[in-house]
GROMACS .gro file of C-alpha atoms in nm:
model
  320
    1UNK     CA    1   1.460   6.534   3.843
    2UNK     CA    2   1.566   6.203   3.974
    3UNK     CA    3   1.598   5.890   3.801
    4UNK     CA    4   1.353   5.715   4.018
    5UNK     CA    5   1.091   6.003   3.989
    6UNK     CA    6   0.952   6.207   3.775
    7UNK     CA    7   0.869   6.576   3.748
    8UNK     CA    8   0.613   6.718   3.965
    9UNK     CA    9   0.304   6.654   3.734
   10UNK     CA   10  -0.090   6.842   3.738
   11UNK     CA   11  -0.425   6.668   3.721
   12UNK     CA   12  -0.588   6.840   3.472
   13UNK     CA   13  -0.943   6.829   3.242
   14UNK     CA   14  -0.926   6.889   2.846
   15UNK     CA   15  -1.239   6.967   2.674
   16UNK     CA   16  -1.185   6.899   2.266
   17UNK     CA   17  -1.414   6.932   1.982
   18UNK     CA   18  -1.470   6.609   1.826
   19UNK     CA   19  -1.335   6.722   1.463
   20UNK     CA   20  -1.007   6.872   1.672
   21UNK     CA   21  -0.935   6.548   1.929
   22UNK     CA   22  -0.728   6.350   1.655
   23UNK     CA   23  -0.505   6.661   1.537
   24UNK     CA   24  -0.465   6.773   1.882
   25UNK     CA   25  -0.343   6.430   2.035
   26UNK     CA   26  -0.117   6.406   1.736
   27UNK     CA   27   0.054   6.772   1.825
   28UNK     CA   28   0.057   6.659   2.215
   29UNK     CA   29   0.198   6.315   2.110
   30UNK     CA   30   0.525   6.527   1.930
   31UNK     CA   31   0.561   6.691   2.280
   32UNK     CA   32   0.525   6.406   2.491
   33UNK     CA   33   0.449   6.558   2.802
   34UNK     CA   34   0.075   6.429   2.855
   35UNK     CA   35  -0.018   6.130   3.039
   36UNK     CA   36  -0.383   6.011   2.950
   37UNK     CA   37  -0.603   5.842   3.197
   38UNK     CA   38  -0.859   5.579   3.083
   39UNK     CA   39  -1.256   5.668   3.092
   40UNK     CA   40  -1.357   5.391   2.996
   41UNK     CA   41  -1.218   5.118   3.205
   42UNK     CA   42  -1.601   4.989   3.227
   43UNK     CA   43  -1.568   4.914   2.824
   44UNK     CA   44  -1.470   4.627   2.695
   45UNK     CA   45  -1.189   4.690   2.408
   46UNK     CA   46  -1.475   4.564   2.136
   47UNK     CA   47  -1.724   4.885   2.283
   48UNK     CA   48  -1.493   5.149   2.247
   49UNK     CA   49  -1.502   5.372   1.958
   50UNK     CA   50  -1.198   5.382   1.742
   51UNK     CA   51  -1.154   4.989   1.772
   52UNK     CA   52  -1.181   4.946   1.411
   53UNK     CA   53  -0.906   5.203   1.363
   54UNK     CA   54  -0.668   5.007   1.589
   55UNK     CA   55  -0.715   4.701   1.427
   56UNK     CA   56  -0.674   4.853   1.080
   57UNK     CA   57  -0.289   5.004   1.188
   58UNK     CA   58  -0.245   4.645   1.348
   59UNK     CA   59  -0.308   4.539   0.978
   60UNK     CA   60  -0.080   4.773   0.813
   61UNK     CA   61   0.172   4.699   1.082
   62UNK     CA   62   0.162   4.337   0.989
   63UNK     CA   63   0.169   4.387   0.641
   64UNK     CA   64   0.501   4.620   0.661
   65UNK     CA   65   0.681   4.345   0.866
   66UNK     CA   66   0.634   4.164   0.567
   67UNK     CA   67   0.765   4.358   0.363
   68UNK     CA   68   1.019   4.414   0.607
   69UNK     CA   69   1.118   4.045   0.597
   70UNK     CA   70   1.092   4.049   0.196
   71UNK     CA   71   1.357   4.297   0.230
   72UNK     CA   72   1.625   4.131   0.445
   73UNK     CA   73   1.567   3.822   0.296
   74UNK     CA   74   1.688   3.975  -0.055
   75UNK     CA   75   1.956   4.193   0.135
   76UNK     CA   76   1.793   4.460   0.003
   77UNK     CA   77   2.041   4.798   0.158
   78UNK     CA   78   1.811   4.985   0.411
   79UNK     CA   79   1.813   5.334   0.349
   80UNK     CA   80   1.518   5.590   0.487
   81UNK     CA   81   1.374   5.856   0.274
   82UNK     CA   82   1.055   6.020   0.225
   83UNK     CA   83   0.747   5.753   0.243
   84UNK     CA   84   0.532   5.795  -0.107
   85UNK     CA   85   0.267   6.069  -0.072
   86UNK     CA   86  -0.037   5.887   0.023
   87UNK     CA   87  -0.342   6.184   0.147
   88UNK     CA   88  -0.511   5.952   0.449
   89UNK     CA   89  -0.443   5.618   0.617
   90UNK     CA   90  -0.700   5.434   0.438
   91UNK     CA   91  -0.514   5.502   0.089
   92UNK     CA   92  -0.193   5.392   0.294
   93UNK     CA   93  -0.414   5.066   0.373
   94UNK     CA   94  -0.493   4.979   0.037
   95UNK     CA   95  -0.142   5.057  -0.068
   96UNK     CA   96  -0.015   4.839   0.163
   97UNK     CA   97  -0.273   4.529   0.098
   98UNK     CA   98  -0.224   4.612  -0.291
   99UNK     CA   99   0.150   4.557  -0.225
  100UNK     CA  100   0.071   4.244  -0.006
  101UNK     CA  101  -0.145   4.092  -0.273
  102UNK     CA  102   0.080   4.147  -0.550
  103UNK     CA  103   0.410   4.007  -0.340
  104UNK     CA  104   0.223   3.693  -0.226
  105UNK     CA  105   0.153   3.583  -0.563
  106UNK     CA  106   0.503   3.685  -0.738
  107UNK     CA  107   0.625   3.506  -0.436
  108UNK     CA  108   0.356   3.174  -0.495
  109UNK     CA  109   0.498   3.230  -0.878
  110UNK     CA  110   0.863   3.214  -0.785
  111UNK     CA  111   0.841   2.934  -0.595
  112UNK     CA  112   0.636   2.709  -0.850
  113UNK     CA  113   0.926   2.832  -1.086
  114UNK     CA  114   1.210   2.716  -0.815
  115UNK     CA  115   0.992   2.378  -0.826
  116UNK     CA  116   1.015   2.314  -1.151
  117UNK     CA  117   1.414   2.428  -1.221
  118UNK     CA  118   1.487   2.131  -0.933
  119UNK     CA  119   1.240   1.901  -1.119
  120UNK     CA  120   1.400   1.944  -1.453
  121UNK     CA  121   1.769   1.960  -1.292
  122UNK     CA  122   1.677   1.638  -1.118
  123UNK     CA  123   1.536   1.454  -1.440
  124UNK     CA  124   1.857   1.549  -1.602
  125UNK     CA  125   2.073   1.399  -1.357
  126UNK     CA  126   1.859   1.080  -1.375
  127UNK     CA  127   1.874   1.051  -1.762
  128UNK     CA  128   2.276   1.145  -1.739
  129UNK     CA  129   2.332   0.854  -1.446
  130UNK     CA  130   2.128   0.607  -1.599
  131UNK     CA  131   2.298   0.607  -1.990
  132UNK     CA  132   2.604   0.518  -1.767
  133UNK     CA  133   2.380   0.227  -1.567
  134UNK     CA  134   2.176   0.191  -1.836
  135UNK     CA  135   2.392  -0.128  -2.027
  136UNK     CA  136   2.459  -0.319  -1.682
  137UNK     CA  137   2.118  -0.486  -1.665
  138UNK     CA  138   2.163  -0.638  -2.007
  139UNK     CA  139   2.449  -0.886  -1.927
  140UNK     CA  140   2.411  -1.243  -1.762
  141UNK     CA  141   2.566  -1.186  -1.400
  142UNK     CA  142   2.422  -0.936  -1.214
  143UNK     CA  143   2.508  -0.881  -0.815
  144UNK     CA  144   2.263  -0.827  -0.617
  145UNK     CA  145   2.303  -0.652  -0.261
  146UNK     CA  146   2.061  -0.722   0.033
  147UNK     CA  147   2.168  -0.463   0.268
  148UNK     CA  148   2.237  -0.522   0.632
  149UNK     CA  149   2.368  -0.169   0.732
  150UNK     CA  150   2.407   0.145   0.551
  151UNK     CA  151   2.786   0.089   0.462
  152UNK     CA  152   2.786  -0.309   0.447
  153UNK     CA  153   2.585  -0.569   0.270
  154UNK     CA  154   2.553  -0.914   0.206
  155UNK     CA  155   2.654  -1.072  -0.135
  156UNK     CA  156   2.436  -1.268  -0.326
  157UNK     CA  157   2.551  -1.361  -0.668
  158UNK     CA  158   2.328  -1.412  -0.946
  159UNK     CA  159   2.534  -1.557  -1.238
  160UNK     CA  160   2.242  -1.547  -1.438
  161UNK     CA  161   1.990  -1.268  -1.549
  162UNK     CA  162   1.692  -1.187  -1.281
  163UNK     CA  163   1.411  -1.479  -1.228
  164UNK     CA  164   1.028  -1.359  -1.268
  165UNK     CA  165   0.886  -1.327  -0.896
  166UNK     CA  166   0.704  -1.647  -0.921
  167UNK     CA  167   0.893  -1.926  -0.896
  168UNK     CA  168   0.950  -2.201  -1.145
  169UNK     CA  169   0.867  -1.988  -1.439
  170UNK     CA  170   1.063  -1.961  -1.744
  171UNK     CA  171   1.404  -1.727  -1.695
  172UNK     CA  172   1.330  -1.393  -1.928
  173UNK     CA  173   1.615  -1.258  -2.107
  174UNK     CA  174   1.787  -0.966  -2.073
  175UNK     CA  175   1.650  -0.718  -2.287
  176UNK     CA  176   1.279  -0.766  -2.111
  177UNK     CA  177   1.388  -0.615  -1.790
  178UNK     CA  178   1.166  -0.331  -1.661
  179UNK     CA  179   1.333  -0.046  -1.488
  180UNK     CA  180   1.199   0.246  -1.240
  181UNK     CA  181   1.443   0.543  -1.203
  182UNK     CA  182   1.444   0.848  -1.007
  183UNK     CA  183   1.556   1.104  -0.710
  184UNK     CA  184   1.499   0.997  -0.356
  185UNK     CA  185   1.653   1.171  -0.029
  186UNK     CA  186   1.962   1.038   0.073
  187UNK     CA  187   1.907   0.978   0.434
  188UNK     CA  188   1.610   0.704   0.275
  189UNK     CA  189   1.848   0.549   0.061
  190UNK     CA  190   1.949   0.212   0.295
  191UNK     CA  191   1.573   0.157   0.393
  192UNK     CA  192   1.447   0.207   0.056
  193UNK     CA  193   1.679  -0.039  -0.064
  194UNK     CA  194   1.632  -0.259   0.213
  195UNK     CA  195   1.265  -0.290   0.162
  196UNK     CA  196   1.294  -0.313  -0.211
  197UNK     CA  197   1.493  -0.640  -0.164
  198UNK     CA  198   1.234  -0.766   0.069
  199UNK     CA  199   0.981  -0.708  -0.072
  200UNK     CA  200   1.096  -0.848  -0.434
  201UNK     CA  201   1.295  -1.129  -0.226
  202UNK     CA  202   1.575  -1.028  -0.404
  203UNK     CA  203   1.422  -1.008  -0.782
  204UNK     CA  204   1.591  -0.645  -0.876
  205UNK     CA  205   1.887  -0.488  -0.903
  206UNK     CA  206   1.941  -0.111  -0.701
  207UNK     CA  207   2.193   0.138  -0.876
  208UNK     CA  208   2.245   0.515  -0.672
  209UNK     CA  209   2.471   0.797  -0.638
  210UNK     CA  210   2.439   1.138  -0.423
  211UNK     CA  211   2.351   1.424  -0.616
  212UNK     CA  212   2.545   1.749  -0.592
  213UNK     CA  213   2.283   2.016  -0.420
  214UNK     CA  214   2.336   2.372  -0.529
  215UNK     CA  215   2.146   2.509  -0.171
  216UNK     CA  216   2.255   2.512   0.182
  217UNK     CA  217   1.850   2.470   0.254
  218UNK     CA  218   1.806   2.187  -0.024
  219UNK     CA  219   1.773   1.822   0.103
  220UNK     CA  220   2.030   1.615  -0.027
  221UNK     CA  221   1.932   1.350  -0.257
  222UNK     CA  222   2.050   1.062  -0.479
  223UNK     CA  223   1.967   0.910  -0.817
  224UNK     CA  224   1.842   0.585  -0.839
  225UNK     CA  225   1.752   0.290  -1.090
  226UNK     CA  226   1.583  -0.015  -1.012
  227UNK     CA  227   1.603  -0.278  -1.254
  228UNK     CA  228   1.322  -0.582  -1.230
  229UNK     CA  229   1.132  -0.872  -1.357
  230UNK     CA  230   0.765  -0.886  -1.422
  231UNK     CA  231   0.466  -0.633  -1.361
  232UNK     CA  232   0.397  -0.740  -0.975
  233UNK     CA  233   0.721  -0.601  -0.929
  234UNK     CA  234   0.649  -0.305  -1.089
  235UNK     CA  235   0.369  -0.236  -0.903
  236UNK     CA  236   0.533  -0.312  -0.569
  237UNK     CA  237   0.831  -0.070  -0.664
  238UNK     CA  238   0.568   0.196  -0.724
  239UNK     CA  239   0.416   0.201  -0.387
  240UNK     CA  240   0.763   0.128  -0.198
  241UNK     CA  241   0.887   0.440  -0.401
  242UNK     CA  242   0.557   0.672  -0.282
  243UNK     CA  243   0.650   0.541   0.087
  244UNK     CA  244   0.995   0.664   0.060
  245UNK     CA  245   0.866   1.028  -0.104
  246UNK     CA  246   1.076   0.911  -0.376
  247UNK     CA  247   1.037   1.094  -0.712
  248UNK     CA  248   1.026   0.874  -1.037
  249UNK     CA  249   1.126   1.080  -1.378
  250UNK     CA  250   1.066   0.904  -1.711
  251UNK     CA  251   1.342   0.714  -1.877
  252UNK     CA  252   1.307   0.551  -2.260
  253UNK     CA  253   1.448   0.243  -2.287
  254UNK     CA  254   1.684   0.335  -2.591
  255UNK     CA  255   1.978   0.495  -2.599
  256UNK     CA  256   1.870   0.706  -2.900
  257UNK     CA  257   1.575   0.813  -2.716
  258UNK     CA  258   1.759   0.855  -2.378
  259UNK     CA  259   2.007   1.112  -2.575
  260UNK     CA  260   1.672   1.298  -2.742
  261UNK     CA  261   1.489   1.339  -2.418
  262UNK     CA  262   1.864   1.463  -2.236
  263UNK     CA  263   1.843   1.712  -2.500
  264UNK     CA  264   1.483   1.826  -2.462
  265UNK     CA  265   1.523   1.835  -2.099
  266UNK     CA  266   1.838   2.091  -2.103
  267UNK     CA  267   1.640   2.311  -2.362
  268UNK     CA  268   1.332   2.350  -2.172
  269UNK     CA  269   1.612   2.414  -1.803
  270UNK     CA  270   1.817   2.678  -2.028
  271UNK     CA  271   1.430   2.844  -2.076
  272UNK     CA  272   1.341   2.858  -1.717
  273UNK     CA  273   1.683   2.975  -1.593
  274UNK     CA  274   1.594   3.276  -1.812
  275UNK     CA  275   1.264   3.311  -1.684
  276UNK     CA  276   1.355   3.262  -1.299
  277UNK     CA  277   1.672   3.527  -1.367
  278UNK     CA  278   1.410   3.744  -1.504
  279UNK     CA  279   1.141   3.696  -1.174
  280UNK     CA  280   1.381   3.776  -0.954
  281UNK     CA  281   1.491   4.102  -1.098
  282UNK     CA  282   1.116   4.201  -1.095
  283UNK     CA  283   1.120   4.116  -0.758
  284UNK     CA  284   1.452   4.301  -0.686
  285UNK     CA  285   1.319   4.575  -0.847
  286UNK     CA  286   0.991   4.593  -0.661
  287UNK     CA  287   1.150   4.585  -0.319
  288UNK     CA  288   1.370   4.829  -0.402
  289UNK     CA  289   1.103   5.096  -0.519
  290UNK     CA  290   0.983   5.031  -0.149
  291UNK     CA  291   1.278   5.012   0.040
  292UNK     CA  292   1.287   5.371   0.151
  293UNK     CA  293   0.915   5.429   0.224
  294UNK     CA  294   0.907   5.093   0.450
  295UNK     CA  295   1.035   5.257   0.771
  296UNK     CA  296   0.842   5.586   0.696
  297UNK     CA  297   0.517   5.381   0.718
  298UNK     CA  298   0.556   5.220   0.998
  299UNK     CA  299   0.641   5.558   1.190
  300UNK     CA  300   0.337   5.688   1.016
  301UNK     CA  301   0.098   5.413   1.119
  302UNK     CA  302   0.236   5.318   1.472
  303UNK     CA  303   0.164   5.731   1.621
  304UNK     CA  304  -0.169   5.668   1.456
  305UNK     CA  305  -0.236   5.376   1.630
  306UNK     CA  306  -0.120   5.524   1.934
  307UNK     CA  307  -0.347   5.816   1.879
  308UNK     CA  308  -0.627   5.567   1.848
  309UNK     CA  309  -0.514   5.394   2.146
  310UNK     CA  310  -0.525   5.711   2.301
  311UNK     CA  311  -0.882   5.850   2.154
  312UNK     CA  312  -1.067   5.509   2.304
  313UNK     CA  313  -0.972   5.637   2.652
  314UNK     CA  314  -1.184   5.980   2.598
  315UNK     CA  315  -1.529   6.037   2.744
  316UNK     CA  316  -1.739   6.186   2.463
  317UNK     CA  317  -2.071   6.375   2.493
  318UNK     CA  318  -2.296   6.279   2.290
  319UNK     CA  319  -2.612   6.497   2.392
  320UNK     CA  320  -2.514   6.729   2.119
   0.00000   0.00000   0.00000
């Protein structure tokens, strides 16, 4: 036999009982020395008889990549073995959607958890920056900054503490300063604070530091506290900080109460690192109960579909 050619091959007719055709195209599949010709080219793919079957395999074929990717993304080690006794496709089907389901939503769970550790985590950098920041906007002579370019500014000195918007109104002191604080992405940082300026004409004072990220994937962000005067300016901070997908955590104005929220804050991140460490051993666990039957399926499912494939190209009598 060349490798351009193949063996001398026989045009041949197979009759097959209906009951026997799936077996028997199963057996001939193992030997691999049968090449089907089409019927029913005249049929569209939606008229031909075992349609329903091929798009169910398609199904459990996309649910296994799935799991497939679930795997390598926890580095789960592949390893083949027996796939768990199921007695017909359609049990493997549910299986497989059951396993789907269940997944999706540990997976929706995790996340939500994930969510809420960078919340908290956040928060607690915000209440830790801020008792540092927190004593600055109480003194007489505050600088403010209206930024030109990210790593230059312009100077203007305020030897007094900050006006209310209006102008001509009384000075307020100190201790009546309102402040907004939060975590906003770094690459924002110089526009945010740009646009805060303008849009207070200078009324506030802008304090921020980069944040340490734990993830390669995580967007890097900085802490930030904006000190102002009067509730227009509180309500234009608001919106400027929405714009700038900015996240604002609480702060208490008190140093007492700044130290008793810190403290409630690390108890409740303490709880949900236990929780999270406990989700993804589940998870762990569940892939790896799977991990050997995952390339057994597939096998399984893809010479069925091929079978299928194979069964819509039959002509079948049905005068009997």
């Amino acid at each position: 036999m060349s490798q351009f050619r193949s063996e001398e091959m026989n045009y041949i007719q197979l009759f097959i009982q209906n009951d026997a055709a799936h077996d028997t195209l199963h057996e001939l599949g193992a030997v691999g020395a049968v090449q089907f010709k089409d019927l029913n080219t005249e049929k569209s793919a939606f008229q031909k008889m075992f349609v329903q079957d091929v798009r169910k395999c398609e199904d459990m074929l996309r649910i296994i990549r799935y799991l497939k990717e679930s795997l390598d993304k926890e580095k789960m080690p592949e390893r083949y073995s027996d796939a768990e006794p199921v007695s017909s496709l359609n049990q493997l089907h549910e299986r497989l959607q059951d396993l789907e389901k269940e997944m999706k939503e540990h997976s929706t769970s995790y996340k939500q958890l994930l969510d809420q550790r960078r919340e908290l985590t956040e928060h607690l950098q915000v209440l830790r920056n801020a008792s540092k920041w927190f004593g600055q906007a109480n003194r007489a002579g505050i600088s403010m900054t209206a930024p030109s370019a990210p790593d230059e500014g312009v100077r203007v000195e305020m030897m007094s503490p900050l006006l209310d918007e209006a102008e001509g109104q009384t000075r307020r002191p100190p201790s009546m300063l309102g402040h907004i604080a939060g975590c906003i992405p770094t690459t924002n940082v110089h526009e945010f604070a740009v646009t805060l300026f303008r849009a207070t004409r200078g009324n506030m004072h802008l304090k921020h530091e980069e944040l340490n990220q734990a993830g390669p994937d995580e967007t890097m962000k900085s802490v930030f506290i904006v000190y102002f005067s009067g509730e227009r300016s509180r309500s234009k901070i608001d919106k400027i900080c929405e714009a700038f997908a900015a996240t604002r955590y609480s702060l208490p104005d008190s140093t007492g109460a700044q130290e008793q929220t810190e403290r409630e804050v690390q108890e409740r991140l303490s709880d949900l690192d236990v929780v999270v460490k406990r989700t993804e051993a589940y998870q762990r666990g569940k892939l790896s109960g799977i991990s050997g039957s995952v390339d057994a399926w597939r096998d399984r499912v893809e010479r069925e579909k091929g079978v299928c494939h194979t069964l819509n190209k039959f002509n079948y009598d049905v005068t009997h």
